[in-house]
JSON list of C-alpha atoms in Angstrom, two decimals:
[
{"chain": "A", "resi": 17, "resn": "MET", "atom": "CA", "xyz": [0.00, 0.00, 0.00]},
{"chain": "A", "resi": 18, "resn": "ALA", "atom": "CA", "xyz": [1.14, 3.50, -0.75]},
{"chain": "A", "resi": 19, "resn": "ALA", "atom": "CA", "xyz": [1.12, 6.39, 1.68]},
{"chain": "A", "resi": 20, "resn": "PHE", "atom": "CA", "xyz": [-2.32, 7.97, 1.97]},
{"chain": "A", "resi": 21, "resn": "ASP", "atom": "CA", "xyz": [-4.17, 4.93, 0.61]},
{"chain": "A", "resi": 22, "resn": "LYS", "atom": "CA", "xyz": [-7.57, 4.47, 2.27]},
{"chain": "A", "resi": 23, "resn": "VAL", "atom": "CA", "xyz": [-7.84, 1.82, 5.00]},
{"chain": "A", "resi": 24, "resn": "LYS", "atom": "CA", "xyz": [-11.09, 0.46, 6.43]},
{"chain": "A", "resi": 25, "resn": "SER", "atom": "CA", "xyz": [-11.49, 0.87, 10.19]},
{"chain": "A", "resi": 26, "resn": "GLY", "atom": "CA", "xyz": [-13.80, -2.09, 10.78]},
{"chain": "A", "resi": 27, "resn": "TYR", "atom": "CA", "xyz": [-16.71, 0.33, 11.27]},
{"chain": "A", "resi": 28, "resn": "PRO", "atom": "CA", "xyz": [-18.31, 1.26, 7.91]},
{"chain": "A", "resi": 29, "resn": "GLY", "atom": "CA", "xyz": [-20.21, 4.20, 9.43]},
{"chain": "A", "resi": 30, "resn": "MET", "atom": "CA", "xyz": [-17.03, 5.67, 10.87]},
{"chain": "A", "resi": 31, "resn": "ASP", "atom": "CA", "xyz": [-15.31, 5.18, 7.51]},
{"chain": "A", "resi": 32, "resn": "ASP", "atom": "CA", "xyz": [-18.09, 7.19, 5.87]},
{"chain": "A", "resi": 33, "resn": "ILE", "atom": "CA", "xyz": [-17.75, 10.02, 8.40]},
{"chain": "A", "resi": 34, "resn": "LEU", "atom": "CA", "xyz": [-13.93, 10.15, 8.30]},
{"chain": "A", "resi": 35, "resn": "ASP", "atom": "CA", "xyz": [-13.56, 9.29, 4.61]},
{"chain": "A", "resi": 36, "resn": "TYR", "atom": "CA", "xyz": [-11.53, 6.32, 5.89]},
{"chain": "A", "resi": 37, "resn": "ILE", "atom": "CA", "xyz": [-8.24, 6.19, 7.72]},
{"chain": "A", "resi": 38, "resn": "ARG", "atom": "CA", "xyz": [-5.25, 6.88, 5.48]},
{"chain": "A", "resi": 39, "resn": "MET", "atom": "CA", "xyz": [-1.96, 5.02, 5.54]},
{"chain": "A", "resi": 40, "resn": "GLY", "atom": "CA", "xyz": [0.39, 7.24, 7.53]},
{"chain": "A", "resi": 41, "resn": "ASP", "atom": "CA", "xyz": [-2.37, 8.74, 9.70]},
{"chain": "A", "resi": 42, "resn": "ASN", "atom": "CA", "xyz": [-1.77, 8.94, 13.42]},
{"chain": "A", "resi": 43, "resn": "VAL", "atom": "CA", "xyz": [-4.96, 7.87, 15.16]},
{"chain": "A", "resi": 44, "resn": "VAL", "atom": "CA", "xyz": [-5.25, 8.82, 18.83]},
{"chain": "A", "resi": 45, "resn": "TRP", "atom": "CA", "xyz": [-8.07, 7.72, 21.12]},
{"chain": "A", "resi": 46, "resn": "GLN", "atom": "CA", "xyz": [-8.64, 9.28, 24.52]},
{"chain": "A", "resi": 47, "resn": "VAL", "atom": "CA", "xyz": [-10.38, 6.68, 26.65]},
{"chain": "A", "resi": 48, "resn": "THR", "atom": "CA", "xyz": [-11.17, 6.27, 30.33]},
{"chain": "A", "resi": 49, "resn": "ASP", "atom": "CA", "xyz": [-11.04, 2.47, 30.28]},
{"chain": "A", "resi": 50, "resn": "ILE", "atom": "CA", "xyz": [-9.02, 0.01, 28.22]},
{"chain": "A", "resi": 51, "resn": "ASP", "atom": "CA", "xyz": [-12.26, -1.69, 27.11]},
{"chain": "A", "resi": 52, "resn": "GLU", "atom": "CA", "xyz": [-13.21, 1.52, 25.30]},
{"chain": "A", "resi": 53, "resn": "PHE", "atom": "CA", "xyz": [-10.04, 1.20, 23.23]},
{"chain": "A", "resi": 54, "resn": "ARG", "atom": "CA", "xyz": [-10.63, -2.53, 22.70]},
{"chain": "A", "resi": 55, "resn": "PHE", "atom": "CA", "xyz": [-14.05, -1.61, 21.21]},
{"chain": "A", "resi": 56, "resn": "PHE", "atom": "CA", "xyz": [-12.24, 0.05, 18.27]},
{"chain": "A", "resi": 57, "resn": "ALA", "atom": "CA", "xyz": [-9.03, -2.00, 18.17]},
{"chain": "A", "resi": 58, "resn": "LEU", "atom": "CA", "xyz": [-10.58, -5.45, 17.70]},
{"chain": "A", "resi": 59, "resn": "PRO", "atom": "CA", "xyz": [-12.68, -4.59, 14.62]},
{"chain": "A", "resi": 60, "resn": "PHE", "atom": "CA", "xyz": [-9.73, -2.65, 13.16]},
{"chain": "A", "resi": 61, "resn": "VAL", "atom": "CA", "xyz": [-7.43, -5.67, 13.48]},
{"chain": "A", "resi": 62, "resn": "ALA", "atom": "CA", "xyz": [-10.10, -8.03, 12.14]},
{"chain": "A", "resi": 63, "resn": "GLN", "atom": "CA", "xyz": [-10.54, -5.72, 9.13]},
{"chain": "A", "resi": 64, "resn": "ALA", "atom": "CA", "xyz": [-6.78, -5.53, 8.59]},
{"chain": "A", "resi": 65, "resn": "LYS", "atom": "CA", "xyz": [-6.60, -9.35, 8.56]},
{"chain": "A", "resi": 66, "resn": "GLN", "atom": "CA", "xyz": [-9.51, -9.52, 6.11]},
{"chain": "A", "resi": 67, "resn": "ASP", "atom": "CA", "xyz": [-7.78, -6.97, 3.87]},
{"chain": "A", "resi": 68, "resn": "GLY", "atom": "CA", "xyz": [-4.48, -8.89, 4.01]},
{"chain": "A", "resi": 69, "resn": "ARG", "atom": "CA", "xyz": [-2.53, -6.07, 5.67]},
{"chain": "A", "resi": 70, "resn": "SER", "atom": "CA", "xyz": [0.44, -6.72, 7.94]},
{"chain": "A", "resi": 71, "resn": "ILE", "atom": "CA", "xyz": [-0.24, -6.12, 11.64]},
{"chain": "A", "resi": 72, "resn": "THR", "atom": "CA", "xyz": [2.32, -5.21, 14.29]},
{"chain": "A", "resi": 73, "resn": "TYR", "atom": "CA", "xyz": [1.15, -5.12, 17.91]},
{"chain": "A", "resi": 74, "resn": "ILE", "atom": "CA", "xyz": [3.46, -2.94, 19.99]},
{"chain": "A", "resi": 75, "resn": "ARG", "atom": "CA", "xyz": [2.96, -4.00, 23.59]},
{"chain": "A", "resi": 76, "resn": "PHE", "atom": "CA", "xyz": [4.52, -2.16, 26.52]},
{"chain": "A", "resi": 77, "resn": "ALA", "atom": "CA", "xyz": [1.67, -1.76, 29.02]},
{"chain": "A", "resi": 78, "resn": "GLN", "atom": "CA", "xyz": [1.00, -3.71, 32.20]},
{"chain": "A", "resi": 79, "resn": "HIS", "atom": "CA", "xyz": [-2.73, -4.28, 31.55]},
{"chain": "A", "resi": 80, "resn": "ALA", "atom": "CA", "xyz": [-4.11, -7.45, 29.98]},
{"chain": "A", "resi": 81, "resn": "PRO", "atom": "CA", "xyz": [-3.37, -7.72, 26.25]},
{"chain": "A", "resi": 82, "resn": "ILE", "atom": "CA", "xyz": [-5.80, -5.96, 23.90]},
{"chain": "A", "resi": 83, "resn": "LEU", "atom": "CA", "xyz": [-5.48, -8.65, 21.23]},
{"chain": "A", "resi": 84, "resn": "GLU", "atom": "CA", "xyz": [-6.13, -12.27, 22.05]},
{"chain": "A", "resi": 85, "resn": "ASP", "atom": "CA", "xyz": [-6.15, -13.75, 18.53]},
{"chain": "A", "resi": 86, "resn": "LEU", "atom": "CA", "xyz": [-2.52, -13.25, 17.50]},
{"chain": "A", "resi": 87, "resn": "ASP", "atom": "CA", "xyz": [-2.76, -15.22, 14.27]},
{"chain": "A", "resi": 88, "resn": "ARG", "atom": "CA", "xyz": [-0.91, -13.18, 11.57]},
{"chain": "A", "resi": 89, "resn": "VAL", "atom": "CA", "xyz": [0.10, -10.55, 14.16]},
{"chain": "A", "resi": 90, "resn": "ASP", "atom": "CA", "xyz": [3.74, -9.59, 14.80]},
{"chain": "A", "resi": 91, "resn": "ILE", "atom": "CA", "xyz": [4.40, -8.61, 18.43]},
{"chain": "A", "resi": 92, "resn": "GLU", "atom": "CA", "xyz": [7.03, -6.09, 19.51]},
{"chain": "A", "resi": 93, "resn": "ARG", "atom": "CA", "xyz": [7.78, -5.62, 23.20]}
]
C-alpha cells in the first residue's frame, strides 16, 4: 500500500464520516477504560486481517493484552 491509501477501520459508518483512515495517519483515542479502546481495536485488526494487511502489535503496558487472537500478528515488546 502506498502512503495515503484508504484503509477500512472495521466500522463502515465511521469510515463514511472520516472518509476512511489513510496510511500514515496517526490515530489517537482518549479513553477512560481500556475496554473503550478494545471496542475500536478489535474490529480494526479483524478488518486488517480480512484486507491482508500486515499487523504489528506494539505491547509495553501492564494491563491485559488488547489482542487475544494473535494469528498473523507480529508482536514487539
